[in-house]
C-alpha positions as protocol buffer text, in pm:
chain_id: "A"
residue {
  index: 1
  type: GLN
  ca { x: 0 y: 0 z: 0 }
}
residue {
  index: 2
  type: VAL
  ca { x: 146 y: 334 z: -109 }
}
residue {
  index: 3
  type: GLN
  ca { x: 86 y: 641 z: 104 }
}
residue {
  index: 4
  type: LEU
  ca { x: 85 y: 988 z: -44 }
}
residue {
  index: 5
  type: VAL
  ca { x: 120 y: 1289 z: 186 }
}
residue {
  index: 6
  type: GLU
  ca { x: 48 y: 1638 z: 55 }
}
residue {
  index: 7
  type: SER
  ca { x: 170 y: 1957 z: 217 }
}
residue {
  index: 8
  type: GLY
  ca { x: 217 y: 2323 z: 139 }
}
residue {
  index: 9
  type: GLY
  ca { x: -142 y: 2439 z: 139 }
}
residue {
  index: 10
  type: GLY
  ca { x: -259 y: 2744 z: 325 }
}
residue {
  index: 11
  type: LEU
  ca { x: -417 y: 3087 z: 302 }
}
residue {
  index: 12
  type: VAL
  ca { x: -292 y: 3323 z: 35 }
}
residue {
  index: 13
  type: GLN
  ca { x: -416 y: 3642 z: -122 }
}
residue {
  index: 14
  type: VAL
  ca { x: -532 y: 3674 z: -480 }
}
residue {
  index: 15
  type: GLY
  ca { x: -229 y: 3699 z: -706 }
}
residue {
  index: 16
  type: GLY
  ca { x: -8 y: 3513 z: -463 }
}
residue {
  index: 17
  type: SER
  ca { x: 178 y: 3184 z: -496 }
}
residue {
  index: 18
  type: LEU
  ca { x: 197 y: 2850 z: -321 }
}
residue {
  index: 19
  type: ARG
  ca { x: 401 y: 2537 z: -377 }
}
residue {
  index: 20
  type: LEU
  ca { x: 240 y: 2205 z: -294 }
}
residue {
  index: 21
  type: SER
  ca { x: 440 y: 1890 z: -232 }
}
residue {
  index: 22
  type: CYS
  ca { x: 335 y: 1526 z: -241 }
}
residue {
  index: 23
  type: VAL
  ca { x: 568 y: 1270 z: -89 }
}
residue {
  index: 24
  type: ALA
  ca { x: 513 y: 903 z: -164 }
}
residue {
  index: 25
  type: SER
  ca { x: 607 y: 620 z: 70 }
}
residue {
  index: 26
  type: GLY
  ca { x: 749 y: 427 z: -222 }
}
residue {
  index: 27
  type: SER
  ca { x: 914 y: 488 z: -554 }
}
residue {
  index: 28
  type: ILE
  ca { x: 721 y: 695 z: -808 }
}
residue {
  index: 29
  type: ARG
  ca { x: 970 y: 641 z: -1089 }
}
residue {
  index: 30
  type: LEU
  ca { x: 745 y: 410 z: -1289 }
}
residue {
  index: 31
  type: ASN
  ca { x: 422 y: 604 z: -1236 }
}
residue {
  index: 32
  type: ALA
  ca { x: 258 y: 903 z: -1388 }
}
residue {
  index: 33
  type: MET
  ca { x: 151 y: 1141 z: -1113 }
}
residue {
  index: 34
  type: GLY
  ca { x: -123 y: 1399 z: -1097 }
}
residue {
  index: 35
  type: TRP
  ca { x: -290 y: 1672 z: -899 }
}
residue {
  index: 36
  type: TYR
  ca { x: -665 y: 1710 z: -859 }
}
residue {
  index: 37
  type: ARG
  ca { x: -876 y: 1953 z: -660 }
}
residue {
  index: 38
  type: GLN
  ca { x: -1221 y: 1969 z: -509 }
}
residue {
  index: 39
  type: ALA
  ca { x: -1394 y: 2293 z: -427 }
}
residue {
  index: 40
  type: PRO
  ca { x: -1683 y: 2309 z: -178 }
}
residue {
  index: 41
  type: GLY
  ca { x: -2000 y: 2172 z: -331 }
}
residue {
  index: 42
  type: LYS
  ca { x: -1825 y: 2064 z: -650 }
}
residue {
  index: 43
  type: GLN
  ca { x: -1691 y: 1741 z: -791 }
}
residue {
  index: 44
  type: ARG
  ca { x: -1323 y: 1661 z: -782 }
}
residue {
  index: 45
  type: GLU
  ca { x: -1152 y: 1787 z: -1097 }
}
residue {
  index: 46
  type: TRP
  ca { x: -824 y: 1711 z: -1265 }
}
residue {
  index: 47
  type: VAL
  ca { x: -559 y: 1984 z: -1250 }
}
residue {
  index: 48
  type: ALA
  ca { x: -235 y: 1849 z: -1397 }
}
residue {
  index: 49
  type: THR
  ca { x: -46 y: 1533 z: -1485 }
}
residue {
  index: 50
  type: ILE
  ca { x: 322 y: 1454 z: -1522 }
}
residue {
  index: 51
  type: SER
  ca { x: 432 y: 1142 z: -1706 }
}
residue {
  index: 52
  type: THR
  ca { x: 724 y: 916 z: -1620 }
}
residue {
  index: 53
  type: ALA
  ca { x: 921 y: 1105 z: -1885 }
}
residue {
  index: 54
  type: SER
  ca { x: 819 y: 1436 z: -1721 }
}
residue {
  index: 55
  type: GLY
  ca { x: 580 y: 1534 z: -1995 }
}
residue {
  index: 56
  type: THR
  ca { x: 312 y: 1762 z: -1853 }
}
residue {
  index: 57
  type: THR
  ca { x: -51 y: 1841 z: -1925 }
}
residue {
  index: 58
  type: TYR
  ca { x: -278 y: 2093 z: -1756 }
}
residue {
  index: 59
  type: ALA
  ca { x: -641 y: 2181 z: -1724 }
}
residue {
  index: 60
  type: ASP
  ca { x: -725 y: 2493 z: -1923 }
}
residue {
  index: 61
  type: SER
  ca { x: -819 y: 2674 z: -1601 }
}
residue {
  index: 62
  type: VAL
  ca { x: -463 y: 2655 z: -1466 }
}
residue {
  index: 63
  type: LYS
  ca { x: -254 y: 2651 z: -1784 }
}
residue {
  index: 64
  type: GLY
  ca { x: 17 y: 2915 z: -1773 }
}
residue {
  index: 65
  type: ARG
  ca { x: -19 y: 2964 z: -1397 }
}
residue {
  index: 66
  type: PHE
  ca { x: 53 y: 2621 z: -1247 }
}
residue {
  index: 67
  type: THR
  ca { x: 358 y: 2399 z: -1299 }
}
residue {
  index: 68
  type: ILE
  ca { x: 380 y: 2032 z: -1207 }
}
residue {
  index: 69
  type: SER
  ca { x: 720 y: 1873 z: -1156 }
}
residue {
  index: 70
  type: ARG
  ca { x: 871 y: 1563 z: -1006 }
}
residue {
  index: 71
  type: ASP
  ca { x: 1184 y: 1452 z: -822 }
}
residue {
  index: 72
  type: ASN
  ca { x: 1204 y: 1075 z: -845 }
}
residue {
  index: 73
  type: ALA
  ca { x: 1503 y: 1062 z: -610 }
}
residue {
  index: 74
  type: LYS
  ca { x: 1285 y: 1214 z: -339 }
}
residue {
  index: 75
  type: ASN
  ca { x: 965 y: 1030 z: -439 }
}
residue {
  index: 76
  type: THR
  ca { x: 805 y: 1374 z: -457 }
}
residue {
  index: 77
  type: VAL
  ca { x: 575 y: 1559 z: -693 }
}
residue {
  index: 78
  type: TYR
  ca { x: 528 y: 1934 z: -677 }
}
residue {
  index: 79
  type: LEU
  ca { x: 266 y: 2180 z: -791 }
}
residue {
  index: 80
  type: GLN
  ca { x: 385 y: 2539 z: -819 }
}
residue {
  index: 81
  type: MET
  ca { x: 82 y: 2766 z: -824 }
}
residue {
  index: 82
  type: ASN
  ca { x: 125 y: 3128 z: -930 }
}
residue {
  index: 83
  type: THR
  ca { x: -116 y: 3415 z: -989 }
}
residue {
  index: 84
  type: LEU
  ca { x: -372 y: 3245 z: -771 }
}
residue {
  index: 85
  type: LYS
  ca { x: -739 y: 3330 z: -810 }
}
residue {
  index: 86
  type: SER
  ca { x: -1027 y: 3297 z: -567 }
}
residue {
  index: 87
  type: GLU
  ca { x: -1165 y: 3014 z: -783 }
}
residue {
  index: 88
  type: ASP
  ca { x: -850 y: 2813 z: -710 }
}
residue {
  index: 89
  type: THR
  ca { x: -975 y: 2765 z: -354 }
}
residue {
  index: 90
  type: ALA
  ca { x: -1011 y: 2391 z: -299 }
}
residue {
  index: 91
  type: VAL
  ca { x: -866 y: 2086 z: -136 }
}
residue {
  index: 92
  type: TYR
  ca { x: -581 y: 1967 z: -355 }
}
residue {
  index: 93
  type: TYR
  ca { x: -512 y: 1595 z: -388 }
}
residue {
  index: 94
  type: CYS
  ca { x: -213 y: 1409 z: -521 }
}
residue {
  index: 95
  type: ARG
  ca { x: -264 y: 1093 z: -724 }
}
residue {
  index: 96
  type: GLN
  ca { x: -31 y: 814 z: -825 }
}
residue {
  index: 97
  type: PHE
  ca { x: -160 y: 657 z: -1145 }
}
residue {
  index: 98
  type: GLY
  ca { x: -147 y: 284 z: -1187 }
}
residue {
  index: 99
  type: PRO
  ca { x: -353 y: -31 z: -1138 }
}
residue {
  index: 100
  type: ASP
  ca { x: -434 y: 72 z: -780 }
}
residue {
  index: 101
  type: GLY
  ca { x: -462 y: 448 z: -827 }
}
residue {
  index: 102
  type: TYR
  ca { x: -348 y: 581 z: -491 }
}
residue {
  index: 103
  type: TRP
  ca { x: -467 y: 916 z: -351 }
}
residue {
  index: 104
  type: GLY
  ca { x: -336 y: 1143 z: -82 }
}
residue {
  index: 105
  type: GLN
  ca { x: -547 y: 1290 z: 197 }
}
residue {
  index: 106
  type: GLY
  ca { x: -548 y: 1640 z: 50 }
}
residue {
  index: 107
  type: THR
  ca { x: -424 y: 1983 z: 149 }
}
residue {
  index: 108
  type: GLN
  ca { x: -644 y: 2292 z: 174 }
}
residue {
  index: 109
  type: VAL
  ca { x: -569 y: 2595 z: -41 }
}
residue {
  index: 110
  type: THR
  ca { x: -766 y: 2909 z: 30 }
}
residue {
  index: 111
  type: VAL
  ca { x: -727 y: 3216 z: -187 }
}
residue {
  index: 112
  type: SER
  ca { x: -873 y: 3532 z: -37 }
}
residue {
  index: 113
  type: SER
  ca { x: -957 y: 3853 z: -217 }
}
């Protein structure tokens, strides 16, 4: 069983930045990794994915503002979030893709205006 632990969330003003981290209990080298988010009263939505070869894809809503990256040596995936908007407020979840599809417990990001 793989455990994913997110951190780095918090309260930030509109236009600010945050960097989320997701540390896995095991190796992530052979897995694509992703970030999702869930705002109050809404369904969980995909934010970004990074492949094993570090290719990246983003939801249109965050393209140009968010950057996903990975450090396989540290079993860690990052999400750099810049120019934050109030609509970015959500719980952010890390996901390890694969047959079992592991999820982290989430970290709260609140963007205030």
